[in-house]
């Protein structure tokens, strides 16, 4: 089964449990408002140079992009947080292709603004064998041009209905999030794959990631 089919099946289950009047403003926000022209003018695309960064993983160890690139291509997956079931599905799907990525000499890292206190249990629960990094204040995600804010009714629904308390989870007072996005970065820092879709239920297929890495090492 494809990852997208898993995501679609999960969403179908959500629709049986969450009232339509709750889902409607969420779907409008993600499917329409975040797709407005010029909404993400600085998002990195294929051919751009990826910015270098250093971030701590869930165990407190610093991870540097330039160090990883010395070993081969890097798959960089931005996700919203451990509270997001769609992100959990994606990260588990990427874990399944990790052996293929390693065989190609590539590294896989995932990044979210979430504090290690919340990301570490997710790492352990999902059996993730790749670094999960904390991007405080979405500093790196901003460099990739993928940050947006939850505001108004969407913020209220997130907090009151789904108990998603971003200031608590992320350790700041903002309600900023990264759009889930995946980048394949060649050793020369060139972006070889840039999957970016503000609709949070749409994620890149792991096989497309493997194919992009294979192309980057030719």
C-alpha positions as MATLAB code, in Angstrom:
seq = 'XXXXXXXXXXXXXXXXXXXXXXXXXXXXXXXXXXXXXXXXXXXXXXXXXXXXXXXXXXXXXXXXXXXXXXXXXXXXXXXXXXXXXXXXXXXXXXXXXXXXXXXXXXXXXXXXXXXXXXXXXXXXXXXXXXXXXXXXXXXXXXXXXXXXXXXXXXXXXXXXXXXXXXXXXXXXXXXXXXXXXXXXXXXXXXXXXXXXXXXXXXXXXXXXXXXXXXXXXX';
ca = [
       0.000    0.000    0.000;
       1.274    3.462   -0.867;
       1.843    6.045    1.832;
      -0.822    8.266    0.280;
      -3.349    5.446    0.509;
      -2.498    5.024    4.195;
      -3.008    8.745    4.733;
      -6.301    8.718    2.839;
      -7.549    5.715    4.818;
      -6.652    7.409    8.095;
      -8.461   10.578    7.034;
     -11.527    8.543    6.136;
     -11.547    7.275    9.714;
     -11.200   10.810   11.043;
     -14.276   11.864    9.089;
     -16.343    9.235   10.923;
     -15.313   10.628   14.315;
     -14.928   14.389   13.909;
     -17.959   16.559   13.102;
     -18.009   18.100    9.646;
     -18.357   21.588   11.126;
     -15.024   21.089   12.866;
     -13.239   19.717    9.815;
     -14.601   22.264    7.337;
     -12.565   25.300    8.486;
      -9.436   23.156    8.840;
      -9.757   21.786    5.319;
     -10.467   25.238    3.916;
      -7.391   26.663    5.624;
      -4.970   23.983    4.454;
      -6.440   23.304    1.020;
      -7.263   26.893    0.058;
      -5.712   29.633    2.185;
      -2.238   28.110    2.342;
      -2.329   27.627   -1.436;
      -2.905   31.339   -2.112;
      -0.510   32.805   -4.708;
       2.649   34.116   -3.086;
       1.910   32.426    0.250;
       5.355   30.773    0.386;
       7.564   32.898   -1.878;
      10.904   31.698   -0.539;
      10.446   27.930   -0.465;
      13.531   26.097   -1.716;
      13.150   24.255   -5.005;
      15.219   21.857   -7.079;
      18.521   23.454   -8.031;
      18.708   25.737   -4.994;
      21.506   25.420   -2.445;
      20.385   24.109    0.936;
      21.411   26.230    3.935;
      23.771   24.613    6.415;
      22.553   24.033    9.955;
      23.349   22.380   13.258;
      20.492   21.074   15.422;
      20.193   18.791   18.462;
      18.600   15.371   18.111;
      16.103   13.798   20.524;
      19.003   12.543   22.674;
      20.743   15.916   22.891;
      23.469   15.209   20.328;
      24.202   17.923   17.786;
      23.801   17.021   14.110;
      25.441   19.102   11.379;
      24.268   19.079    7.785;
      27.766   19.653    6.402;
      29.061   16.605    8.284;
      26.280   14.437    6.881;
      26.901   15.704    3.353;
      30.520   14.591    3.569;
      29.161   11.037    3.706;
      26.660   11.349    0.849;
      23.200   12.736    0.012;
      20.865   13.788    2.813;
      17.114   13.277    2.969;
      15.656   16.064    5.086;
      12.050   15.595    6.195;
      10.248   18.432    7.963;
       7.246   17.317   10.037;
       4.816   19.129   12.316;
       5.203   17.185   15.553;
       4.630   13.907   17.348;
       1.007   14.975   17.908;
       0.336   14.737   14.139;
      -0.820   11.222   13.113;
      -0.116   11.980    9.452;
       3.490   12.813   10.342;
       3.795    9.567   12.294;
       2.613    7.614    9.258;
       5.132    9.386    7.040;
       8.051    8.875    9.411;
       7.260    5.170    9.759;
       7.114    4.894    5.964;
      10.524    6.565    5.662;
      11.896    4.192    8.284;
      10.932    1.290    6.012;
      13.148    2.580    3.178;
      16.029    3.549    5.465;
      18.041    0.410    4.536;
      17.789    1.356    0.853;
      18.882    4.908    1.592;
      21.851    3.714    3.649;
      22.854    1.298    0.900;
      23.077    4.324   -1.417;
      25.266    6.158    1.096;
      22.530    8.590    2.105;
      21.498    9.904    5.508;
      17.937   10.547    6.658;
      17.009   13.173    9.245;
      13.639   14.517   10.360;
      13.105   18.021   11.726;
      10.308   19.656   13.712;
      10.044   22.568   16.166;
       8.996   20.156   18.911;
      10.997   19.818   22.113;
      12.901   16.548   22.723;
      10.602   15.730   25.654;
       7.866   15.130   23.081;
       9.869   13.901   20.099;
      11.838   11.237   21.991;
       8.779    9.147   22.960;
       7.680    9.309   19.323;
      11.085    8.083   18.164;
      10.913    5.157   20.569;
       7.278    4.333   19.831;
       7.828    4.248   16.076;
      11.200    2.517   16.244;
      12.902    5.266   14.258;
      16.569    4.626   13.546;
      17.424    8.038   12.116;
      18.018   11.389   13.847;
      14.961   13.429   14.789;
      16.031   17.031   15.315;
      14.576   19.963   17.234;
      14.381   23.228   15.271;
      13.611   25.749   18.021;
      11.532   28.626   16.703;
      11.493   27.013   13.241;
      14.770   28.789   12.494;
      15.924   26.265    9.897;
      12.440   25.762    8.462;
      12.324   29.526    7.831;
      15.529   29.242    5.811;
      13.758   26.660    3.675;
      10.768   29.023    3.302;
       8.124   26.650    4.672;
       6.834   28.261    7.904;
       3.268   29.415    8.531;
       1.186   30.333   11.579;
      -2.004   28.857   12.992;
      -4.352   31.738   13.735;
      -7.921   32.508   14.756;
     -10.441   29.698   14.455;
      -7.842   27.143   13.374;
      -5.779   27.818   16.492;
      -8.861   27.517   18.705;
      -9.910   24.208   17.125;
      -6.380   22.836   17.374;
      -6.189   23.649   21.064;
      -9.733   23.027   22.275;
     -10.782   20.098   20.066;
      -7.514   18.280   19.353;
      -5.532   19.427   22.437;
      -2.613   20.529   20.279;
      -0.875   23.086   22.510;
       1.957   24.275   20.286;
       3.505   26.717   22.818;
       3.794   23.795   25.241;
       5.077   21.293   22.685;
       7.506   23.709   21.006;
       8.685   25.696   24.009;
       7.815   29.169   22.730;
       4.764   31.384   22.492;
       4.311   31.226   18.746;
       1.851   29.072   16.853;
       4.216   28.602   13.939;
       4.628   25.313   12.099;
       6.563   24.022    9.114;
       4.667   22.758    6.125;
       5.537   19.042    5.976;
       8.193   18.965    3.263;
      10.939   16.638    2.103;
      14.210   17.644    0.459;
      16.877   15.428   -1.056;
      20.186   17.286   -0.852;
      23.220   16.250   -2.906;
      26.718   16.373   -1.358;
      27.340   19.736   -3.089;
      24.265   21.111   -1.201;
      22.136   21.217   -4.348;
      18.492   20.352   -3.742;
      17.675   17.400   -6.017;
      14.108   16.814   -4.810;
      11.819   19.356   -3.152;
       8.422   17.997   -2.162;
       6.323   20.813   -0.737;
       2.536   20.748   -0.390;
       0.685   22.922    2.157;
      -2.093   20.305    2.247;
      -0.896   18.358    5.304;
      -2.481   15.094    4.110;
      -0.248   14.977    1.059;
       3.254   13.545    1.566;
       6.007   12.349   -0.722;
       6.110    8.653   -1.513;
       9.191    6.997    0.017;
      10.062    5.366   -3.303;
      10.280    8.808   -4.914;
      12.785    9.737   -2.212;
      14.861    6.636   -2.906;
      14.783    7.369   -6.650;
      15.951   10.966   -6.069;
      18.814    9.771   -3.882;
      19.814    7.206   -6.495;
      19.888    9.994   -9.099;
      22.003   12.179   -6.795;
      24.725    9.550   -6.465;
      25.084    8.776  -10.178;
];
